[in-house]
XYZ file of C-alpha atoms in Angstrom:
586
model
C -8.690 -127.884 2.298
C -12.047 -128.182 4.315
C -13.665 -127.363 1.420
C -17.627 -128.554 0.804
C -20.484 -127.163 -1.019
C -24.243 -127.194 0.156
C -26.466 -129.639 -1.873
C -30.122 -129.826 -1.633
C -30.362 -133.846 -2.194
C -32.349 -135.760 -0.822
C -33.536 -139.794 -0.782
C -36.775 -140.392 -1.813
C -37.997 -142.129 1.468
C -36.274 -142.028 4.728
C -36.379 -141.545 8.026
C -36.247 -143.911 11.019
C -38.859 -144.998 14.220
C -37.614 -145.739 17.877
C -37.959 -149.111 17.215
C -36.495 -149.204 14.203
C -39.428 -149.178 11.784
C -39.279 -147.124 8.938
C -41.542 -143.864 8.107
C -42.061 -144.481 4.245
C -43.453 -141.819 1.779
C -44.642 -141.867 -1.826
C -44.941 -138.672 -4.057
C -47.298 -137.311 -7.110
C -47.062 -134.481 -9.003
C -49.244 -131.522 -10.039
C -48.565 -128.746 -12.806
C -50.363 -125.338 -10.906
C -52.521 -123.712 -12.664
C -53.318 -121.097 -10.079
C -54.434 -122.941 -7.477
C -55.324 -122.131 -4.159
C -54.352 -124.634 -1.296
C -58.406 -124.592 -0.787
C -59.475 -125.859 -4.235
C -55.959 -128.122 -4.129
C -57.213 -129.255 -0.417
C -61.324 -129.951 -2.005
C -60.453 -130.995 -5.247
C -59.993 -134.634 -5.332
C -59.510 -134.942 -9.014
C -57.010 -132.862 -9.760
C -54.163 -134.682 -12.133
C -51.672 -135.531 -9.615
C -49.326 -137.747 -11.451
C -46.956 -140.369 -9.352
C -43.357 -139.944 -9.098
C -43.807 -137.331 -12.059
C -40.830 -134.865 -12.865
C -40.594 -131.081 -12.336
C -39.949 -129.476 -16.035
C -38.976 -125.203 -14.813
C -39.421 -124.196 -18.549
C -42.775 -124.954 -18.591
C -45.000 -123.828 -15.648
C -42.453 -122.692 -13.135
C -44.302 -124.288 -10.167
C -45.797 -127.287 -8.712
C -47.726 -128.939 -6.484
C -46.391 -132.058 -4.367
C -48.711 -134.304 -2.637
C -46.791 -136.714 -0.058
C -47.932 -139.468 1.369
C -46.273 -140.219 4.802
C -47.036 -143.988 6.207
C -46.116 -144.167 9.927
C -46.002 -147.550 10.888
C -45.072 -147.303 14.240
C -47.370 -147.599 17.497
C -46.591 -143.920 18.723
C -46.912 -140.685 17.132
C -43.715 -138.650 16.473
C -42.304 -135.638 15.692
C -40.420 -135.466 11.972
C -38.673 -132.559 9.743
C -39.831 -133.268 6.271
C -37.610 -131.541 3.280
C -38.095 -131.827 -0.453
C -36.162 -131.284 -3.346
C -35.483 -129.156 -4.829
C -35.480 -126.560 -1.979
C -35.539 -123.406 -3.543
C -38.983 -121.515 -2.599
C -41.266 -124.279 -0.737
C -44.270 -123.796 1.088
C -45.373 -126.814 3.415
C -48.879 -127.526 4.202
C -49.563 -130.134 7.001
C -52.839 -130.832 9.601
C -51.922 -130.553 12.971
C -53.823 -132.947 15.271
C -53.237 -130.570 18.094
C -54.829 -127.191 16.821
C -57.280 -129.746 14.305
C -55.934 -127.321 11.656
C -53.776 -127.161 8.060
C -50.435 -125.310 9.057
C -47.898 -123.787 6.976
C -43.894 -123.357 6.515
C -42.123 -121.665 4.044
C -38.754 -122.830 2.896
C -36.024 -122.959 0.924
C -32.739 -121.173 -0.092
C -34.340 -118.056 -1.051
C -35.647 -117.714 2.715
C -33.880 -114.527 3.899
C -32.734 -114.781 7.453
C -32.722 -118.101 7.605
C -29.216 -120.105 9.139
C -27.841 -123.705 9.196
C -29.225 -126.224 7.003
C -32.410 -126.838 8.783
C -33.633 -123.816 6.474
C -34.651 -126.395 3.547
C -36.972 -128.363 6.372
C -40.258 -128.114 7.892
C -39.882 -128.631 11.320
C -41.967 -130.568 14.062
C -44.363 -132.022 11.773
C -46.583 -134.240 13.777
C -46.805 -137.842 12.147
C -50.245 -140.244 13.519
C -48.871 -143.795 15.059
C -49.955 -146.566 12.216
C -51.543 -143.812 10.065
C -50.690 -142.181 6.409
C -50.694 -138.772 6.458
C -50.482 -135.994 3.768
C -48.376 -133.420 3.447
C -48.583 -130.670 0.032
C -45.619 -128.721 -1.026
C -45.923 -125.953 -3.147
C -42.422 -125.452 -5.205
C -41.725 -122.744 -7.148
C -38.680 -123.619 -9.151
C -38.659 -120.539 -11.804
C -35.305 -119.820 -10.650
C -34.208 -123.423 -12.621
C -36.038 -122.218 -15.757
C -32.990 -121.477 -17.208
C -31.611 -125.351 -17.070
C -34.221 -126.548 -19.342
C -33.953 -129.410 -17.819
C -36.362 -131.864 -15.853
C -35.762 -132.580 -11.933
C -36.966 -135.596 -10.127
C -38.011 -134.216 -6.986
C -36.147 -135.586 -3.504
C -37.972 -136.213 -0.325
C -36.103 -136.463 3.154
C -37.695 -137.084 6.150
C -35.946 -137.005 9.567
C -37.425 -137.763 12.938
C -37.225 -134.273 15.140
C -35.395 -135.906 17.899
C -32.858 -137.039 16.252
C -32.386 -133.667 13.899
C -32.335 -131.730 17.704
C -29.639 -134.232 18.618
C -27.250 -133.833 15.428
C -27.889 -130.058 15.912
C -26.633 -130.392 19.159
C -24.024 -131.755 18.474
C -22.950 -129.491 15.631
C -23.354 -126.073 17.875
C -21.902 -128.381 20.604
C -18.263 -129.038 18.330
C -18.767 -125.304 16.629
C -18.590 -123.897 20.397
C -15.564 -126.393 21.323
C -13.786 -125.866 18.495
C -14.220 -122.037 18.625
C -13.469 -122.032 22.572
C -10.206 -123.859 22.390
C -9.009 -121.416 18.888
C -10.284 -118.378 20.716
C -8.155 -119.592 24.108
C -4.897 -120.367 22.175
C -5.950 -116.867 19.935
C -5.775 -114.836 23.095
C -3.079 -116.464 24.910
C -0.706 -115.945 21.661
C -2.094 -112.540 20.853
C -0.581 -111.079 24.367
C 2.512 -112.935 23.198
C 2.349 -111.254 19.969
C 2.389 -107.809 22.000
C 4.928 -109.396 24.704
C 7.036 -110.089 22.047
C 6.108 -108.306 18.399
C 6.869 -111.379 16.322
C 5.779 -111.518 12.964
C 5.250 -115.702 13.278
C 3.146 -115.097 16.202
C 0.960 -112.627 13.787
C 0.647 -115.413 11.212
C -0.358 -117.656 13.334
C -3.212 -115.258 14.945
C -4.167 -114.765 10.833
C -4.437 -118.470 10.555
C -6.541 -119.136 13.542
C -8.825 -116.072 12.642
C -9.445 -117.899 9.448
C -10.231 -121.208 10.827
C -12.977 -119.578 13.452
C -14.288 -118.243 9.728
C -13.882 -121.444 8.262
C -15.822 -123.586 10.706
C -18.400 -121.088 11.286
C -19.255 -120.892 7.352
C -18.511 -125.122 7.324
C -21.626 -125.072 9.702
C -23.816 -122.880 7.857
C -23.926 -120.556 10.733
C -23.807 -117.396 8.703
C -26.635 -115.770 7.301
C -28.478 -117.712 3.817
C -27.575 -115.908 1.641
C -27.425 -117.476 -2.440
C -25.315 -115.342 -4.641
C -25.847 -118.536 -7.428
C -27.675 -121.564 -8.539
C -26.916 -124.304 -10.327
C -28.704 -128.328 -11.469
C -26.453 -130.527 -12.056
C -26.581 -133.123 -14.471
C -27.885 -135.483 -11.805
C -30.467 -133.313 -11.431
C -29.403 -132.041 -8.192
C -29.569 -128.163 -7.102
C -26.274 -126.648 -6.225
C -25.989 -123.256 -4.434
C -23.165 -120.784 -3.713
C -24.388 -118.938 -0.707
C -22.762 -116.402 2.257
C -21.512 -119.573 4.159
C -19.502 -120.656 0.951
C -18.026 -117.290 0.629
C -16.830 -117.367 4.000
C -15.473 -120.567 3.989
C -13.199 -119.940 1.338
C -12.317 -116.421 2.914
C -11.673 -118.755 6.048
C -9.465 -121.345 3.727
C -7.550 -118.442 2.781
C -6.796 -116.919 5.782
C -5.792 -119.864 7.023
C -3.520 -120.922 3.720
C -2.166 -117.090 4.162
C -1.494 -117.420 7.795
C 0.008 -120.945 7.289
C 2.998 -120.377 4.775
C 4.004 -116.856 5.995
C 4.113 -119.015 9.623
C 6.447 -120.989 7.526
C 8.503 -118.348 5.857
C 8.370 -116.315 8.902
C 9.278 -119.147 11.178
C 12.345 -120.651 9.421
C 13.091 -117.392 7.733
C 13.461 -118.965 4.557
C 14.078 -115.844 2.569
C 17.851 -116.204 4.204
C 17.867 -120.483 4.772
C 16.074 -121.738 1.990
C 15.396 -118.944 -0.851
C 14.383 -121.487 -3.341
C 11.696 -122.565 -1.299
C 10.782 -119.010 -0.330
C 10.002 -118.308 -4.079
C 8.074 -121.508 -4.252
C 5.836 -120.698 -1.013
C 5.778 -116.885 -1.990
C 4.262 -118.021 -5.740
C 1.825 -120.761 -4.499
C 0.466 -118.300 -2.487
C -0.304 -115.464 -4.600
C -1.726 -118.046 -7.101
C -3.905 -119.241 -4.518
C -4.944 -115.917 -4.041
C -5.987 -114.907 -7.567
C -7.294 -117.973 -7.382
C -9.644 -117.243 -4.960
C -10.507 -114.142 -5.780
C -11.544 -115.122 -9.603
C -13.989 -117.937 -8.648
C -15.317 -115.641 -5.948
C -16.339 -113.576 -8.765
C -17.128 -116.144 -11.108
C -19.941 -117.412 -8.236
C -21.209 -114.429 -7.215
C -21.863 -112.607 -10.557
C -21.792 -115.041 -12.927
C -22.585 -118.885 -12.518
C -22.219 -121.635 -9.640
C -18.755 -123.653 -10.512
C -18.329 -124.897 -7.099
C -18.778 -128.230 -7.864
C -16.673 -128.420 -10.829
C -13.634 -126.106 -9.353
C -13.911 -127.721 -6.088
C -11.305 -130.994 -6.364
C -8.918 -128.241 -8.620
C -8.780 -125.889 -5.580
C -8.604 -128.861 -2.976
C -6.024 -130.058 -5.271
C -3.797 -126.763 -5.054
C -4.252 -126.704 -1.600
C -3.084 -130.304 -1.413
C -0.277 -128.887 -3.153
C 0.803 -126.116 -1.083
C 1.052 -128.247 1.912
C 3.176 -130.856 0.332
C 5.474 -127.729 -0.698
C 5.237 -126.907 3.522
C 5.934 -130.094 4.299
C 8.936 -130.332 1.828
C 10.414 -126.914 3.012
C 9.925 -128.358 6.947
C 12.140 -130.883 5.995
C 15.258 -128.896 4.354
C 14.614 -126.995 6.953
C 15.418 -129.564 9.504
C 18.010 -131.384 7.667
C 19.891 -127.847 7.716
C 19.527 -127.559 11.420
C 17.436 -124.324 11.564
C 16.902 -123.167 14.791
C 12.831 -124.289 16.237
C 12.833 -126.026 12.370
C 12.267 -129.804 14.702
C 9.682 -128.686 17.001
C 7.734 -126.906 13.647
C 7.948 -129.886 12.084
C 6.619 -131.874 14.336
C 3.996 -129.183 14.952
C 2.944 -129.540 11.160
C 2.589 -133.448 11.636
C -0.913 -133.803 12.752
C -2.991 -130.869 11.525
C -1.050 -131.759 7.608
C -2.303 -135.301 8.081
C -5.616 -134.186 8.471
C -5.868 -131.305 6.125
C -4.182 -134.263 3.400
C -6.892 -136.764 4.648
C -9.985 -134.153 4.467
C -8.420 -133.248 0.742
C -8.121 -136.280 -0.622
C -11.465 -137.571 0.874
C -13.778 -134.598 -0.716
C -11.726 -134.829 -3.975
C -12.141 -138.697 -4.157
C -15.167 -139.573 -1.955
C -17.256 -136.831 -1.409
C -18.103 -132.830 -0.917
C -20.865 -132.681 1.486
C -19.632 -131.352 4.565
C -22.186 -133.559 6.376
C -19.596 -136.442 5.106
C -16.817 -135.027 7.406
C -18.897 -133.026 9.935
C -15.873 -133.576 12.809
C -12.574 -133.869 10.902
C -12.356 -130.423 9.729
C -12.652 -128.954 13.247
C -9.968 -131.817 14.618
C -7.967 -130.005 11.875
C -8.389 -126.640 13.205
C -8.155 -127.343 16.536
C -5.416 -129.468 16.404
C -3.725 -126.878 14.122
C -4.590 -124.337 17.212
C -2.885 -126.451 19.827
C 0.533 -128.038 17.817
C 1.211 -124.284 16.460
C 0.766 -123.013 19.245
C 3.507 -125.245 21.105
C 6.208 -124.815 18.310
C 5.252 -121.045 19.044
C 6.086 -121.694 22.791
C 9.266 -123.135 21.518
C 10.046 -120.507 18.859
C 8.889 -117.827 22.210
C 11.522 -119.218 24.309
C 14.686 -119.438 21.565
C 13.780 -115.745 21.363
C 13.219 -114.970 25.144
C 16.945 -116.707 25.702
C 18.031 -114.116 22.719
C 16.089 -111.443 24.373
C 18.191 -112.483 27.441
C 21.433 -112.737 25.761
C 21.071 -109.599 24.531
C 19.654 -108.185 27.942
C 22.834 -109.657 29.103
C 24.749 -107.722 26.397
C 23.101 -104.681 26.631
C 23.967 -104.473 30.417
C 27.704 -105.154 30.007
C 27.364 -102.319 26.922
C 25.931 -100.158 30.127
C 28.704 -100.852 32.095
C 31.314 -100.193 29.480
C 29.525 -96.718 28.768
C 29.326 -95.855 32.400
C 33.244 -96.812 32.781
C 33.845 -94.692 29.637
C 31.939 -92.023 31.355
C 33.739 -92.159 34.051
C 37.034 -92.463 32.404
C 35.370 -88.907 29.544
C 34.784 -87.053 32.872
C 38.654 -88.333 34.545
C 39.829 -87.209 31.436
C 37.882 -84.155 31.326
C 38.757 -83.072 34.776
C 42.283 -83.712 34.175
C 42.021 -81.612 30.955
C 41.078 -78.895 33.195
C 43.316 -78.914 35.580
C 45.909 -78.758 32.649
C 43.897 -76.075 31.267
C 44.434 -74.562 35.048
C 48.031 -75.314 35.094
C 48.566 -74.021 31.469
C 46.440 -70.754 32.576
C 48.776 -70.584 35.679
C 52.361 -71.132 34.131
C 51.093 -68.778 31.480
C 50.867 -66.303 33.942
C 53.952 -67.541 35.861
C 55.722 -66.791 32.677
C 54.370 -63.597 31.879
C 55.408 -62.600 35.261
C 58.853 -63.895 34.427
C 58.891 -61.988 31.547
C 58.288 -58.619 33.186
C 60.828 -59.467 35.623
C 63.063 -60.490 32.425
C 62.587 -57.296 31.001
C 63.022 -55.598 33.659
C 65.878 -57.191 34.413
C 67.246 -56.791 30.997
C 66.352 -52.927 31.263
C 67.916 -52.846 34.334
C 71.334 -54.696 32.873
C 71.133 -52.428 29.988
C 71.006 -49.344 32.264
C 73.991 -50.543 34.470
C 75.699 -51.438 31.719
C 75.203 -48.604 30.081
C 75.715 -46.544 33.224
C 79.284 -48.444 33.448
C 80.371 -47.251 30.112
C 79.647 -43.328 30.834
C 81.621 -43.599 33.899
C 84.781 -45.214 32.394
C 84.958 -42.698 29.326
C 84.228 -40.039 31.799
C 87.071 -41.615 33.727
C 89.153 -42.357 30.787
C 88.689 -38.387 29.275
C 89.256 -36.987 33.371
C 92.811 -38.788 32.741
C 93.585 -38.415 29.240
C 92.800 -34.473 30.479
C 95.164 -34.780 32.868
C 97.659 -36.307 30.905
C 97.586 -33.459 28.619
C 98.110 -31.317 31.117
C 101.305 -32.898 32.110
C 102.545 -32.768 27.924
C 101.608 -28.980 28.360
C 103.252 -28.202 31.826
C 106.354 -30.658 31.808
C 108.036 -28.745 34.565
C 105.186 -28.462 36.979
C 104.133 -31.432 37.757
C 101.889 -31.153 40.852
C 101.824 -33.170 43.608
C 97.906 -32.808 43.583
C 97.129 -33.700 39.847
C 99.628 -37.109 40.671
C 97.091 -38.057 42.982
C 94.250 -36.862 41.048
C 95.206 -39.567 38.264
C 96.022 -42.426 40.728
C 92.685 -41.955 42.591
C 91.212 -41.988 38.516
C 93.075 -45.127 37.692
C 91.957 -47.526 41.002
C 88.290 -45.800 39.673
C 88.334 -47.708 36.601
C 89.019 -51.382 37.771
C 86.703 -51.208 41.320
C 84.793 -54.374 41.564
C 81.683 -52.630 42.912
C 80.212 -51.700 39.429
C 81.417 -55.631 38.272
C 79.187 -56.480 41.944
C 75.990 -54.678 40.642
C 76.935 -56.076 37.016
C 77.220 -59.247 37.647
C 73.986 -59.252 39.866
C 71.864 -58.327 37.235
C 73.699 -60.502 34.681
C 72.413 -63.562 36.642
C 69.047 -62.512 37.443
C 68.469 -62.237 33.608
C 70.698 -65.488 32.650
C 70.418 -68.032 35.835
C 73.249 -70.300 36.834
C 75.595 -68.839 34.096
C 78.397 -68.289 35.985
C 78.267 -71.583 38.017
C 77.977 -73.300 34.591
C 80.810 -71.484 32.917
C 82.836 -72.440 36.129
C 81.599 -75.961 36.121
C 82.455 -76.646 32.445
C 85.642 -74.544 32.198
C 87.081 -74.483 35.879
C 90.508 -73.080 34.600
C 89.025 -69.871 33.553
C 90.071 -66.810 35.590
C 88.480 -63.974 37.352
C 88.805 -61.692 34.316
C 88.421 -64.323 31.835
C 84.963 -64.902 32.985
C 83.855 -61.223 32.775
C 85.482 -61.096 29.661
C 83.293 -63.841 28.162
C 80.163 -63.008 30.172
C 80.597 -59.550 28.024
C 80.598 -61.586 25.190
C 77.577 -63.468 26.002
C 75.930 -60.153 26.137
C 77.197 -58.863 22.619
C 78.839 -56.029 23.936
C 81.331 -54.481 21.081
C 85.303 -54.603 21.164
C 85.208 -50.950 21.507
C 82.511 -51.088 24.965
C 84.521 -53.932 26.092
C 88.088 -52.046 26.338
C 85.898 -49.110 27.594
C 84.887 -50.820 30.548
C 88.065 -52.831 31.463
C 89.913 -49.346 30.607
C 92.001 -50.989 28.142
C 92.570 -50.323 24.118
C 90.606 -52.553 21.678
C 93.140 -54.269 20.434
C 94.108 -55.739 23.622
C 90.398 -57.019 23.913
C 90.473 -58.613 20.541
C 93.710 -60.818 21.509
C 92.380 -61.244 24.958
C 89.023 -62.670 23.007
C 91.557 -64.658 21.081
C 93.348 -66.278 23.971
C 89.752 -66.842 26.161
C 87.685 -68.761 23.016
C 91.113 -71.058 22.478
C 91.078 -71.889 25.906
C 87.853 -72.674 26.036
C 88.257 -74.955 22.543
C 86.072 -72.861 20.586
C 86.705 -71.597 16.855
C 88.398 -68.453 16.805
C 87.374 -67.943 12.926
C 83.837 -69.026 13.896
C 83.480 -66.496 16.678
C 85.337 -63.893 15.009
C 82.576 -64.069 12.319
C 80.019 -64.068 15.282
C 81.647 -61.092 16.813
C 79.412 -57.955 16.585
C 81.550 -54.680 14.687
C 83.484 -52.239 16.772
C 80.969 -49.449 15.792
């Protein structure tokens, strides 16, 4: 995916004129043997040998001697490279300054960026002239190839090197503006919102700013490896390579947790979660093992290159499949995604299959990979806008929710403190009849003491009564004959004593204030009842004894118990019941 390594390869003459007439050059080759550019600059018999080879395992560098024919009618400006570009020093007359200047280039330049680090710049070329350029090369970092390298010259008018240079930092700073506009806009979505797809997506685009800025050799030259083919071309696996694969993989990362993220497929599609979830973990290790490989041990790139674009190649086709089942089950956002994946897959497939098939220089494909990228940008970044609104009319829904939840718990509230209020104003009431009842019970009591007391008070004055006359009575047994006029009187006022209705009054009074409503009751239920039937049986209800009973009626206990007998078989209750419910005579 994007992928491309940096060759140093060059043609042996070219180069074009304004009007079309080509700048040719022709080559020899020198052994150095400690040579000084003065005595290689005086010395005109030196062994330069034509189109000889370089051979690192035997002196380690050399001496080039170009020959640049201008046939054009105007001087011009030209960047001259030569291969291979690993430590070369340039010498050149300007006409200007009537002086040899010098440039030093070359992969092992530090600081130097882009490619325009393997050319000397702005040489001046005479119009119809040949001109001669020398190159020192030291190339003792191929010793180890043992093997021997035709040497590569490229020459490029300046103009148009300005002009494609232009245009690269041109594209680089379109491409970056539109991925840092939609980065920006989606990261305060990302806060607005905290989704995890909107995070993926920011990881993706941060990798494809990486990607194209390391595409573009914009980072600085750094070689971790070298490597000569068997072509004879020098491969190198610098900073920029580093960083592109960092970008791939940010971007790879960013692009199938999008995808597992966006159709949740750990729920939808598990299969295809395992799949994604695998393929990118491989990727990963991946990664990370010919990261190591090139940096500590050998330059691969080349020969790893089509097997990583071909994983990549991969992975998307697994996206692509898992877009699909994804629509076909109806996922929610799955048909705007899929669309969004449309474009920026056909190019990624397109850029794979062209470096694994055609080519790997990056200069092959300098505009589709950041189409890709920015295309990837823009598409995502709709079926983001799509995915944002599904969740804003969620976010509503549950808004919506959330405020009718509100009103419930305020009504509940309400109804808690209703209920709470009325539970103390129960509490209140209960506080208050308790009271009310304690009062009640006082007066109860009292009125039971004071029952008891009249009662009681009743008694005492019939057996007083009853002894006063059974007194007299004896009286009469002992004086037959003299039966006084006065002691007649004395027991007739005694009898009317014991049946006055004053001491039933004051009875009765208290009877009712302890037991409310009994005698209207009684009455009600048993209307044939008699005066002193109803005292009878409100002694009774009292559990007064046989023996108090005939006390206070002044009659013998006897004539209670069948007077008890008569009452409860009027009234239709048991007599053996109530006889067993009648308290003893003692």
């Amino acid at each position: 995916m994007f992928l491309g390594i940096h060759t140093a390869t060059f043609a042996q003459t070219e180069g074009v004129s304004n009007d079309d007439m080509r700048v040719t050059s022709s080559y020899s080759v020198l052994p150095d043997s400690s040579y000084t550019f003065e005595e290689i600059l005086a010395d005109k018999k030196l062994p330069f040998v034509a189109n000889d080879s370089l051979r690192p395992f035997k002196p380690p560098v050399y001496w080039l001697r170009i020959i640049i024919a201008n046939p054009n009618h105007f001087a011009g400006q030209y960047n001259l490279a030569a291969d291979p570009a690993i430590t070369n020093t340039f010498y050149y007359f300007d006409a200007n300054t009537q002086k040899w200047l010098s440039q030093v280039t070359g992969l092992t330049i530090a600081g130097r960026k882009d490619e325009n680090a393997y050319y000397a710049e702005h040489l001046v070329m005479r119009p119809q002239a040949a001109d001669t350029v020398y190159v020192k090369m030291d190339v003792s970092a191929l010793k180890k190839f043992n093997r021997s390298i035709k040497p590569g010259i490229e020459i490029n008018e300046q103009a148009l090197t300005d002009r494609q240079e232009h245009i690269i930092w041109g594209g680089w700073l379109v491409s970056m503006s539109v991925i840092c506009f939609f980065f920006l806009s989606n990261l305060y979505l990302y806060f607005s919102f905290k989704d995890k797809s909107v995070l993926f997506y920011l990881t993706a685009q941060v990798g494809a700013m990486v990607y194209i800025t390391g595409s573009r050799n914009f980072f600085p030259l750094k070689i971790f490896a070298i490597r000569l083919s068997s072509h004879g071309e020098v491969e190198s696996y610098d900073f920029n390579n580093l960083m592109v694969h960092l970008g791939v993989l940010l971007i790879i990362y960013g692009f199938i947790q999008l995808t597992r993220s966006y159709l949740n497929t750990k729920k939808y599609l598990p299969k295809a979660d395992v799949i994604l979830q695998f393929g990118l973990y491989a990727y990963l290790a991946l990664c990370v093992i010919l990261a190591v490989i090139n940096i500590y041990w050998a330059c691969i790139e080349s020969s790893t290159l089509p097997y990583d674009n071909a994983f990549v190649f991969m992975l998307v086709a697994v996206v692509v499949i898992t877009c699909v089942a994804g629509y076909r089950r109806r996922l929610r956002a799955a048909g705007p995604f899929l669309l969004a994946n449309l474009l920026p897959l056909t190019l990624i497939t397109v850029i794979t299959v062209f470096q694994i098939f055609v080519t790997m220089d990056t200069d092959s494909d300098l505009w589709l990979p950041n189409i890709a990228v920015v295309s990837d940008a823009v598409v995502f970044s709709v079926a983001l806008v799509a995915r944002t609104k599904l969740i804003y009319n969620d976010l509503k829904g549950k808004e919506l929710e959330t405020q009718q939840l509100g009103f419930e718990l305020r009504e509940i509230g309400l109804r808690h403190s209703l209920i709470e209020l009325e539970n103390l104003k129960i509490i209140s009431d209960i506080r208050n009849e308790k009271v009310r009842n304690e009062l009640l019970q006082e007066k109860l009591e009292a009125n039971q003491r004071e029952l008891a007391s009249t009662t009681l008070y009743m008694l005492q004055k019939n057996e007083l009564l009853a002894a006063l006359k059974a007194e007299i009575a004896d009286l009469n047994k002992l004086y037959p004959g003299n039966k006084s006029q006065g002691l007649s009187g004395i027991k007739s006022i005694l009898q009317s004593n014991l049946h006055l209705d004053d001491d039933w009054g004051k009875f009765k009074l208290h009877f009712e204030q302890v037991h409310p409503n009994f005698f209207e009751n009684l009455q009600a239920k048993h209307p044939s009842l008699t005066k002193n039937e109803i005292r009878l049986y409100a002694y009774f209800h009292i559990n007064l004894s046989t023996k108090e009973i005939a006390t206070l009626l002044n009659i013998d206990p006897a004539s209670v118990r069948r007077a008890k007998t008569r009452l409860l078989k009027k009234m239709g209750h048991n007599a053996d019941q109530r006889a067993e419910d009648e308290p003893d005579d003692d």
